Coordinates of C-alpha atoms in Angstrom, one line a residue:
X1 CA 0.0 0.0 0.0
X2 CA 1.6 3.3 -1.2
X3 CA 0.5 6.3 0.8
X4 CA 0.2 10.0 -0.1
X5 CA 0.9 12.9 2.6
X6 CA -2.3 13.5 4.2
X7 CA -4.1 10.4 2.9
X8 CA -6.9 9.6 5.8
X9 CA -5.7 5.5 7.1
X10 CA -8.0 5.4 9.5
X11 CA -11.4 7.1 11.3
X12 CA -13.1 6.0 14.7
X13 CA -16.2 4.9 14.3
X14 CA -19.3 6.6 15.7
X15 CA -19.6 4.1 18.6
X16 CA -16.1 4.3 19.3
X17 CA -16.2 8.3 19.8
X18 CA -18.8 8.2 21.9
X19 CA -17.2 5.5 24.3
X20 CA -13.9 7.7 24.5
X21 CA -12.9 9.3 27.5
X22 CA -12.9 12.6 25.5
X23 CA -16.5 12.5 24.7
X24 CA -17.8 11.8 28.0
X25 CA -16.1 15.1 29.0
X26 CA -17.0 17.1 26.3
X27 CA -20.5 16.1 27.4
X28 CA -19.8 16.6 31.1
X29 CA -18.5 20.5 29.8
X30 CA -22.3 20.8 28.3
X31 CA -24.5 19.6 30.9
X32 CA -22.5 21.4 33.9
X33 CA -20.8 24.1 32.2
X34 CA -23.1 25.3 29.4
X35 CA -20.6 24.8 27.2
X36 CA -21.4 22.9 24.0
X37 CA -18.6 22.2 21.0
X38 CA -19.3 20.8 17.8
X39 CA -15.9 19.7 17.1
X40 CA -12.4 19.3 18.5
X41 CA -11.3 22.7 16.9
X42 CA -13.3 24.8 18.9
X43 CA -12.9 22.6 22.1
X44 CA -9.2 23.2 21.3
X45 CA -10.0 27.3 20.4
X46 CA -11.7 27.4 23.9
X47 CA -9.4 25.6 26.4
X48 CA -6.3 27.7 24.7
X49 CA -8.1 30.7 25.0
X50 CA -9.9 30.6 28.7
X51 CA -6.9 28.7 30.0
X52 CA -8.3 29.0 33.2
X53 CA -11.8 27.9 32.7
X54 CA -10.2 25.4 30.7
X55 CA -7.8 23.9 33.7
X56 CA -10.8 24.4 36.4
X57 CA -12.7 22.1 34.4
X58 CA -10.2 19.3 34.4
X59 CA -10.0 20.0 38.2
X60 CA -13.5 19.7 38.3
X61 CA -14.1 16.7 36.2
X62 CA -11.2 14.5 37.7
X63 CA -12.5 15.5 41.4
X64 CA -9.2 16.6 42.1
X65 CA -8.5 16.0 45.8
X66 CA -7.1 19.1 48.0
X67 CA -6.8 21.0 50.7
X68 CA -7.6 24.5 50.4
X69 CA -10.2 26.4 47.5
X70 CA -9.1 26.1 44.2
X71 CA -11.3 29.0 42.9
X72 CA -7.9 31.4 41.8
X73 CA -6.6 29.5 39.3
X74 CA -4.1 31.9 38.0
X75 CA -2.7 34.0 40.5
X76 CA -0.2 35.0 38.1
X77 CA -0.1 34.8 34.2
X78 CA 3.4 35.5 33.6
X79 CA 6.0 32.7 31.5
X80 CA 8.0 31.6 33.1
X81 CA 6.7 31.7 36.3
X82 CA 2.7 31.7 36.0
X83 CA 1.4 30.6 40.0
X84 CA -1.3 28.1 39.4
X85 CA -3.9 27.3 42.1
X86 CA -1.9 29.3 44.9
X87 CA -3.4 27.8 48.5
X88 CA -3.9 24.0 47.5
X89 CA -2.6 21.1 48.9
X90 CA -2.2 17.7 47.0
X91 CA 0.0 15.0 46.4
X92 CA 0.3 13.0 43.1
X93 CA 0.9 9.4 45.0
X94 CA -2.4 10.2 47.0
X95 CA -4.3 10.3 43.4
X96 CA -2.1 7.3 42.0
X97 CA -3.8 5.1 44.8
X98 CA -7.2 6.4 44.5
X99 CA -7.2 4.0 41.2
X100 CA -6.5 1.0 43.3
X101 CA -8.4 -2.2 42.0
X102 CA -8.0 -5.9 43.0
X103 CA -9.7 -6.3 39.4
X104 CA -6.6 -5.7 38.1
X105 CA -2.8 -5.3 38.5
X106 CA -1.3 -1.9 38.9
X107 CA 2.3 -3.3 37.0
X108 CA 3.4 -6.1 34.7
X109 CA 6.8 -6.2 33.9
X110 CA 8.5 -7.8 31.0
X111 CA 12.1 -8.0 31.7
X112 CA 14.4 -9.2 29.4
X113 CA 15.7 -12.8 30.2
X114 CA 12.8 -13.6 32.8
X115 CA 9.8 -14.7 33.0
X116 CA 6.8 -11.5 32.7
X117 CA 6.0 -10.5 36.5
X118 CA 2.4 -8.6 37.8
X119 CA 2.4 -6.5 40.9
X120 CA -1.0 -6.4 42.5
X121 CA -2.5 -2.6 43.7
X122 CA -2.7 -4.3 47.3
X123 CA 1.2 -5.3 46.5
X124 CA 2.4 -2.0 45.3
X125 CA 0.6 0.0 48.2
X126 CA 2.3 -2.6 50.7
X127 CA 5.4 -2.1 49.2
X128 CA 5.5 2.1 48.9
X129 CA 4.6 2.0 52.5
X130 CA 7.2 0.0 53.4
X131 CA 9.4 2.0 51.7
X132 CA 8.3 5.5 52.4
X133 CA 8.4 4.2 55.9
X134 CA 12.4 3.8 55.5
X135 CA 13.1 6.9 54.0
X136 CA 11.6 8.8 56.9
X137 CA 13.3 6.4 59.3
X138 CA 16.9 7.7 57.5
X139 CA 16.1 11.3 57.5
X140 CA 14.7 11.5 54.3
X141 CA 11.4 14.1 53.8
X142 CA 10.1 17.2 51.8
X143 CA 12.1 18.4 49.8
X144 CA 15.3 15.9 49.9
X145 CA 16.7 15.5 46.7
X146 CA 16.4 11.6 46.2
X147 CA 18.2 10.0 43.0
X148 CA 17.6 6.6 41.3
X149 CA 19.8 4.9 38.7
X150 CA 17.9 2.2 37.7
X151 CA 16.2 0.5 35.1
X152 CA 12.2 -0.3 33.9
X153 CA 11.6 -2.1 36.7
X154 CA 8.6 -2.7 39.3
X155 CA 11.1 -1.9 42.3
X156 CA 11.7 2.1 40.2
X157 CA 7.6 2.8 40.4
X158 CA 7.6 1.6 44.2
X159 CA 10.9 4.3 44.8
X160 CA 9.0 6.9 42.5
X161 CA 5.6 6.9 44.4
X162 CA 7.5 6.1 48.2
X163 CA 9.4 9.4 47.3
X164 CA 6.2 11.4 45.9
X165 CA 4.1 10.3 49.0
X166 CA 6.4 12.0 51.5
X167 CA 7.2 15.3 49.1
X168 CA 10.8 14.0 49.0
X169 CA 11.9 15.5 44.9
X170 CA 12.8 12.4 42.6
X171 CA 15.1 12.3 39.5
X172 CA 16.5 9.4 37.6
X173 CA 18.6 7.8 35.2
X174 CA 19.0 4.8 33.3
X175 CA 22.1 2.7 34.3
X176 CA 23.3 2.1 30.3
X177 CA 24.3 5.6 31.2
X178 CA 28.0 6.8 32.4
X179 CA 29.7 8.9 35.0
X180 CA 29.8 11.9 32.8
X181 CA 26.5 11.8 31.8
X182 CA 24.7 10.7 35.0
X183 CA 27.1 13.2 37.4
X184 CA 26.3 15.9 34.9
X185 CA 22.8 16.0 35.7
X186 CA 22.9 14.3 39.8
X187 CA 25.5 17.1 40.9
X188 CA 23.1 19.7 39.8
X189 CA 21.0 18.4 42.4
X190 CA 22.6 17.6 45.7
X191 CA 21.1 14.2 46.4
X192 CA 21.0 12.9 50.0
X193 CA 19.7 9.4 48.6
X194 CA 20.3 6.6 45.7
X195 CA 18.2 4.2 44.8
X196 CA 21.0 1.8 42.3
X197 CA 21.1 -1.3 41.0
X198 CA 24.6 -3.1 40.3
X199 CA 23.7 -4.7 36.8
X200 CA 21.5 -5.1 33.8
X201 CA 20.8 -6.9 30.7
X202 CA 20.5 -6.3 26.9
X203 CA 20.4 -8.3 24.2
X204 CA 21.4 -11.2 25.9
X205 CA 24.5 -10.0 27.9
X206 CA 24.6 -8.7 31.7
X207 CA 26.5 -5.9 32.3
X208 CA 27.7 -5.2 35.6
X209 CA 27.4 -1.3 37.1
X210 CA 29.0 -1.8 40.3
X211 CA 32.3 0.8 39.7
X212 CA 30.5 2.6 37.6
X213 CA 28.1 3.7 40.5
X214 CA 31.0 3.5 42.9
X215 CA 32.7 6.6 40.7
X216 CA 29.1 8.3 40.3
X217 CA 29.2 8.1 44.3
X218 CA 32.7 9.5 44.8
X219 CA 31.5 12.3 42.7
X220 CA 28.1 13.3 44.8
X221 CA 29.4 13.5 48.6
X222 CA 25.7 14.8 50.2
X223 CA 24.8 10.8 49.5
X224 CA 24.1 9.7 53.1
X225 CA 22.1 6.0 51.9
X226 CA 22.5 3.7 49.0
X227 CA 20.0 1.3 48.5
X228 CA 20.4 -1.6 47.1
X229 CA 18.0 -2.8 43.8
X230 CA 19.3 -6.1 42.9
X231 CA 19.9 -6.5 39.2
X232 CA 20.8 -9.8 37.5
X233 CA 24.3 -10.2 38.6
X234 CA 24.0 -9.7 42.9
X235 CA 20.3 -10.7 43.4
X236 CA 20.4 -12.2 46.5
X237 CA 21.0 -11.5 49.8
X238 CA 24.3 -13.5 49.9
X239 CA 25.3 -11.7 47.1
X240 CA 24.1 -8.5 48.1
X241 CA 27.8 -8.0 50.5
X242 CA 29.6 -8.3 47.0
X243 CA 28.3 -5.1 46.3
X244 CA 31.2 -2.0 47.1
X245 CA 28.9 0.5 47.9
X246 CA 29.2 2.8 51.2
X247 CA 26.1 2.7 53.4
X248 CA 23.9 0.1 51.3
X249 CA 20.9 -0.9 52.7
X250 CA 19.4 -4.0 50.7
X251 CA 16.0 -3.5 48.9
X252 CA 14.5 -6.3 51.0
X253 CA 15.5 -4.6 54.2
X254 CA 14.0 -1.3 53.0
X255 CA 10.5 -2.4 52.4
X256 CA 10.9 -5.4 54.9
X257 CA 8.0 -4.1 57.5
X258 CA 4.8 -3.0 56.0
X259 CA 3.4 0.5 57.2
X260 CA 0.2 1.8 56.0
X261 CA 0.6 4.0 53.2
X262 CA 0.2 8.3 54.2
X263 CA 0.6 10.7 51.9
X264 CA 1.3 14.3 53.2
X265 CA -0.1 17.3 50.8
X266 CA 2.0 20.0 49.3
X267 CA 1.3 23.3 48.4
X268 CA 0.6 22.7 44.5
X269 CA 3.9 24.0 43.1
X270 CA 5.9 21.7 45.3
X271 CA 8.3 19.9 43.4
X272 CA 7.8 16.2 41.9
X273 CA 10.6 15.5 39.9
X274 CA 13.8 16.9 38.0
X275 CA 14.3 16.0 34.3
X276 CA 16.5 16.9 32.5
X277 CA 17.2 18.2 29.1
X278 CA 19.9 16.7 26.2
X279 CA 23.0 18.8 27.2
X280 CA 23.9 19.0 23.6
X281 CA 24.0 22.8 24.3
X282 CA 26.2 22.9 27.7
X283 CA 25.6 21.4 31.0
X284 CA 21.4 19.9 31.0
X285 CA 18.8 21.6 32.0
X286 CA 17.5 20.3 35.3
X287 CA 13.8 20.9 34.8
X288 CA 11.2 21.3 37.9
X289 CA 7.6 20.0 37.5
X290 CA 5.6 20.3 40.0
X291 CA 2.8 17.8 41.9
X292 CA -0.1 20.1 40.9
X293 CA 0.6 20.6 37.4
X294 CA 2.1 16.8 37.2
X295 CA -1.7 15.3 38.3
X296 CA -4.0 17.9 36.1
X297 CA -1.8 17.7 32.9
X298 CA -1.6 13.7 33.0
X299 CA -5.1 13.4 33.8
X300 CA -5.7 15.3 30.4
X301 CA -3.0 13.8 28.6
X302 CA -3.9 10.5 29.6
X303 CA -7.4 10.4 29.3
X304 CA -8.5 13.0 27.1
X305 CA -5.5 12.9 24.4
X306 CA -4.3 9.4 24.8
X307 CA -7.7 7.8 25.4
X308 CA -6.5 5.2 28.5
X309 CA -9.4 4.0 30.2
X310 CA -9.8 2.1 33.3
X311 CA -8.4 -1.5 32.6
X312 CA -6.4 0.0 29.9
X313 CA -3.0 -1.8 29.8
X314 CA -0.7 0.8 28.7
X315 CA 2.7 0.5 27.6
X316 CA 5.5 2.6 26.3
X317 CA 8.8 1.8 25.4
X318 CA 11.9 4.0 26.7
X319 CA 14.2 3.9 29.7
X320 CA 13.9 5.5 32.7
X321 CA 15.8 8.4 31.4
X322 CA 13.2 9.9 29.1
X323 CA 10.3 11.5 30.0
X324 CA 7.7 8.7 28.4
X325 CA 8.5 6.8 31.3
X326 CA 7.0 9.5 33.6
X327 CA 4.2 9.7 31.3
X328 CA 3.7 6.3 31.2
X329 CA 3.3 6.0 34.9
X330 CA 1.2 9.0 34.9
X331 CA -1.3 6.7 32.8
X332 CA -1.8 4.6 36.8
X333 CA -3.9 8.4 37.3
X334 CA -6.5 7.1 34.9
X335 CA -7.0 3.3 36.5
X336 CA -4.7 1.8 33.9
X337 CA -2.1 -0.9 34.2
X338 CA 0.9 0.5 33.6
X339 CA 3.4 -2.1 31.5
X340 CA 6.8 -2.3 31.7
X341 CA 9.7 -3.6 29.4
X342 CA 13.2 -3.9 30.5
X343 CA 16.1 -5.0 28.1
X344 CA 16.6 -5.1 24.4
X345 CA 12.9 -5.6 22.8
X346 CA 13.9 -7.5 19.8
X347 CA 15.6 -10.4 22.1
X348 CA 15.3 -13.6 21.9
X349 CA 14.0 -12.3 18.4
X350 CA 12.8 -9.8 16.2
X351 CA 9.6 -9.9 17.3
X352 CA 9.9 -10.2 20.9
X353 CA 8.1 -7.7 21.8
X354 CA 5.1 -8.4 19.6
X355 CA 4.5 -11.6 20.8
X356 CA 4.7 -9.9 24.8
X357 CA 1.9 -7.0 23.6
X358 CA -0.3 -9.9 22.1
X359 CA 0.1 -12.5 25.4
X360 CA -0.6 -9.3 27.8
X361 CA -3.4 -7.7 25.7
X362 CA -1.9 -4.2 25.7
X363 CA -4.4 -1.8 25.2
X364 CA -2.2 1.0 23.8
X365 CA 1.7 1.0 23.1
X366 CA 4.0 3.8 22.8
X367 CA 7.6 3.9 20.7
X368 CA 10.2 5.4 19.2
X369 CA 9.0 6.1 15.5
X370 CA 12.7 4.1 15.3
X371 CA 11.5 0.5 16.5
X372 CA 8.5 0.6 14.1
X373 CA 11.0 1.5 11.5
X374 CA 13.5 -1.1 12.8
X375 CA 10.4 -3.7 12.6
X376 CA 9.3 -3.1 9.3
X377 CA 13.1 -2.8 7.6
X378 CA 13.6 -6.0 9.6
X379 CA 10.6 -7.7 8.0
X380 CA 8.8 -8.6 10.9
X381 CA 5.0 -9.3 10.5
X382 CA 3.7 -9.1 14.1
X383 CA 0.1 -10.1 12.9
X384 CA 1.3 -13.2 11.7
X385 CA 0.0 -15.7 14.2
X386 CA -1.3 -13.0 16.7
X387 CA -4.8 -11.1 17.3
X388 CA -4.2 -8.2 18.8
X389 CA -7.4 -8.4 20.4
X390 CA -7.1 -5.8 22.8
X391 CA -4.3 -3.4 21.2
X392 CA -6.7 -0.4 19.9
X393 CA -3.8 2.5 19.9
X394 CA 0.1 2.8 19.3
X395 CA 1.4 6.3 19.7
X396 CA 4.8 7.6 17.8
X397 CA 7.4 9.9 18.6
X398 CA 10.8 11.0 19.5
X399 CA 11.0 11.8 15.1
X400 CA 8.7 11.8 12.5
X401 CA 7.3 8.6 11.0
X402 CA 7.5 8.3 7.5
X403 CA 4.6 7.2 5.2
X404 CA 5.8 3.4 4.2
X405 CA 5.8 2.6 8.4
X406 CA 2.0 3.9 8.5
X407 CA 1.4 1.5 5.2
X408 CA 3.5 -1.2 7.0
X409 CA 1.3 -0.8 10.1
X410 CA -1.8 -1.5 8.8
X411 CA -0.6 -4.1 6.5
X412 CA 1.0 -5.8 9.1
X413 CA 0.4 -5.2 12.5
X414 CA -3.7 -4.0 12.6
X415 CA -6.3 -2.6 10.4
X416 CA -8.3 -0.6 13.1
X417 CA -5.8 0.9 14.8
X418 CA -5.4 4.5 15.6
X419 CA -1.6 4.9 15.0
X420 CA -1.0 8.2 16.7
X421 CA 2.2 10.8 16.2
X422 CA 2.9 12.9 18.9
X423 CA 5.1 15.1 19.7
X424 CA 5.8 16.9 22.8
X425 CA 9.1 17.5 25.1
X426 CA 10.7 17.0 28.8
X427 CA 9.9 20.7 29.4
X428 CA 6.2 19.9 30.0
X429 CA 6.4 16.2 30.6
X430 CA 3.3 15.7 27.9
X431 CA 2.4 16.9 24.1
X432 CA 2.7 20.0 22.7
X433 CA 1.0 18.1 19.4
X434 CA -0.6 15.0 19.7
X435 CA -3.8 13.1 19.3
X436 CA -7.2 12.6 19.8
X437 CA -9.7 9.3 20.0
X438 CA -12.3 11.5 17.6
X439 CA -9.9 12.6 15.3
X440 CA -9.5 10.9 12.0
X441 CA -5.7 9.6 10.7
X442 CA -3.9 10.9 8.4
X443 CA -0.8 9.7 7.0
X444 CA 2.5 11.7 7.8
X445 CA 0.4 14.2 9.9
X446 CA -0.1 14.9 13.7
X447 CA -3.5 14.8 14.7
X448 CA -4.0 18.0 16.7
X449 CA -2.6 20.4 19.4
X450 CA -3.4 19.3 22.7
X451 CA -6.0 20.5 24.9
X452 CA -4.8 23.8 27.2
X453 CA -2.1 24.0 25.2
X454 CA -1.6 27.7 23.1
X455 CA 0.5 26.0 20.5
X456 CA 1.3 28.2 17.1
X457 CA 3.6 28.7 14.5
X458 CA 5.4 32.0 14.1
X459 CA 7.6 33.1 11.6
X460 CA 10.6 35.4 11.8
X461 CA 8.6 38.8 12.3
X462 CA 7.0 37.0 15.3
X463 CA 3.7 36.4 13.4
X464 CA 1.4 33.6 13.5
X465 CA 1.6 31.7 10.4
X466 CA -0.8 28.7 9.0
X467 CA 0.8 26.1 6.5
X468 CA 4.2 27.8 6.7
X469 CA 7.3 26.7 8.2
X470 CA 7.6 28.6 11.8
X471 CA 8.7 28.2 15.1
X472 CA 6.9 26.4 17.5
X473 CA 5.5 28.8 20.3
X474 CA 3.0 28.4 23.1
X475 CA 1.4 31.6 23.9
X476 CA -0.2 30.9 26.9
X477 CA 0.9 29.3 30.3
X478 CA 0.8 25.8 31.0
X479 CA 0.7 23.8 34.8
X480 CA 3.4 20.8 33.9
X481 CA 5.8 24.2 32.5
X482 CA 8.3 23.8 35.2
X483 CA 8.0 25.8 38.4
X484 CA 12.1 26.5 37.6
X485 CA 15.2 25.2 36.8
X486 CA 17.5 24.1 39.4
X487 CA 20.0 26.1 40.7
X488 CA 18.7 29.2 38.7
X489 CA 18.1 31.2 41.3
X490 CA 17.6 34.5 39.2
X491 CA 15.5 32.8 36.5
X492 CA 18.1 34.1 33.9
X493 CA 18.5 30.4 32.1
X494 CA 14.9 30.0 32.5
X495 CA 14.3 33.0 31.2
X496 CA 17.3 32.4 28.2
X497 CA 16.1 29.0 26.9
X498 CA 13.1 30.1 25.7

């Protein structure tokens, strides 16, 4: 099948629209708000323009739990540094958890060279307990910097939420990644705490992490704790004491005694995370996003843009060093299982991972436009032999997909599939440009702008332009923009980068 630039592949049908997270709001916005849209464009026109109409909504409609009146939404308008919601309290854990289900597992994990794992809700509350337990017992609490170089593994979600409960301020990388790169980004930070594991696999081969870590450690001297996620090399507790590291606590003896689960609630600018941007310009850019803006922007993303429903099992491929993974487990906010996959995705063959999304009924899975390239230049026909019977979206990114892997998609992976490009960036953790489940397809072309977000081109002049090349600019404030950059005190890189 040879396709044309703009060629429609595929449109939802009417029953599917209306079943779509996105419609059920849109109706919600009529029968509460008074506000009735014929089509995305002028939902889009509307939450751009009355950005805080827009964002009270979503506040609204997700039943947003907080202390405090969340009636000032703006208190100011100003980029960078628009205050959103100023006198709430909330915590993005506390809304993880209120999807708990014993219908259905909060994690599966596909990690490569052992056999697929699934952590219950009841498991994964036990477990961040536990944990967040331990880091208050070793001094850890709001605020502490807390750093994890690990891979996609259950253990990273449990450190993620433990941190998040108790307003400790996570940031991660993957462990394929080197002193340089990982002290780069770590000493910006001032960590008091590591979460590392001491090996890995790909494609086959183990690759051990220990000295690696023990020179990333020599180089950040505030690290009071190391604890201990075993990877394939030391798993056990035996071999745990082959591990070099000053003050390692094992991960068994850090979640050994279960705690119930609290969750303290922070002012809604409180830090969540630090990501961090490419360096390819000088030292990265360690980005702040805050709990607030974190839970309203994946509770759009998620359910509005990207569709995941409750029961959805959602799964998107990339290392804890880009910010899909964050996305990804921001997908738990909309009752979804989130899916992991650890380890080179074409081992034991080329279509590994094909045959894992069939057996696991992933609902929607996210890529690289790279691995669908890789797939079809490799020949692989994941239909053959497999239904799909539950895969219904795969979203595209990180570069633009080129015509022959939509043709190949639909030839050889699904016929009714939305195959969704997006693009969006670590500076707001979500899309700029992305997708929608009542949108049509079009071949070589992004659905739509996302929902709140004031996205235009601009040409050199600095005016608006339609079907021109421009630069991509967002007018209008946004509440995953980060609160700041680290260690910017004045604002003046903030203020430079964009």
């Amino acid at each position: 099948m040879a396709l044309v630039q703009g060629q429609e592949v595929w449109r939802p049908t009417q029953q599917r629209q209306e079943q779509s997270g996105l419609w059920h709001y849109m109706n919600w916005l009529r029968d509460s708000r008074g506000r009735d849209f014929s089509d995305y464009e002028a939902l889009w026109q509307w939450s751009a323009t009355d950005i805080e109409g827009f964002w009270r909504s979503i506040w609204d409609y997700f039943d947003v739990q907080a202390d405090g009146d969340p009636t000032q939404v703006l208190a100011s308008r100003r980029m960078p540094g628009a205050e959103w919601f100023p006198g709430t309290r909330l915590n993005y854990a506390e809304h993880i958890f209120r999807q708990a289900s014993d219908q259905r597992p909060a994690i599966i994990a596909r990690c490569e060279g052992q056999t697929p794992v699934e952590v219950s809700w009841q498991q994964l509350q036990r477990d961040v307990g536990a944990l967040a337990a331990s880091l208050r017992g070793l001094g850890i609490g709001r605020g502490d910097r807390v750093v994890a170089y690990l891979p996609n593994v259950p253990q990273t979600v449990v450190a993620f939420l433990a941190c998040a409960s108790i307003g400790a301020i996570w940031s991660s990388c993957a462990p394929e990644m080197g002193v340089s790169v990982v002290l780069d980004r770590f000493q910006q930070i001032a960590p008091k705490l590591i979460f590392a594991t001491d090996s890995y696999t790909y494609a086959g081969r183990q690759f051990d992490r220990r000295e690696v870590l023990d020179e990333v450690l020599q180089g950040l001297p505030d690290i009071a704790q190391v604890i201990h996620v075993p990877g394939p090399l030391f798993g056990s507790d035996a071999e745990h004491a082959a591990v070099p590291w000053r003050d390692c606590l094992s991960w068994d003896e850090a979640t050994r005694h279960a705690v119930p689960l609290q969750f303290e609630r922070l002012p809604f600018s409180h830090p969540l995370w630090v990501v961090y941007s490419s360096g390819t310009t000088g030292l990265p850019k360690a980005m702040v996003h805050s709990h607030g803006g974190i839970v309203l922007t994946h509770l759009k993303t998620n359910r509005l843009q990207h569709d995941v429903l409750p029961g959805d099992r959602f799964m998107f491929l990339g290392s804890t060093g880009w910010i899909v993974w964050n996305l990804m487990i921001g997908s738990l906010l909309a009752g979804a299982t989130v899916v992991l996959s650890d380890g080179n995705p074409t081992a034991p063959h080329d279509d590994a991972l094909w045959d894992f999304i069939d057996q696991y009924q992933v609902s929607i899975f996210g890529c690289g436009a790279a691995f669908l390239i890789k797939s079809m230049k490799d020949g692989v026909s994941p239909k053959k032999g497999r239904q799909f019977e539950k895969l219904r979206a795969i979203n595209s990114t990180g570069s633009p997909l080129p015509l022959d892997a939509y043709a190949w998609v639909y030839e050889s992976v699904k016929g009714d599939l939305w195959l969704a490009s997006i693009s969006g960036g670590t500076d707001i953790a979500s899309g700029f440009v992305a997708c929608a489940p009542i949108l049509p397809v079009n071949a070589g072309e992004i659905q739509c702008r996302e929902l709140g977000v004031a996205a235009h081109a601009f040409n050199e002049q600095g005016q608006k332009v339609v079907a021109e090349v421009g630069e991509l600019v967002i007018t209008e404030p946004m509440p995953s923009m980060p609160v700041f950059f680290w260690n910017d005190e004045s604002g003046a890189r903030y203020h430079d980068s964009y």
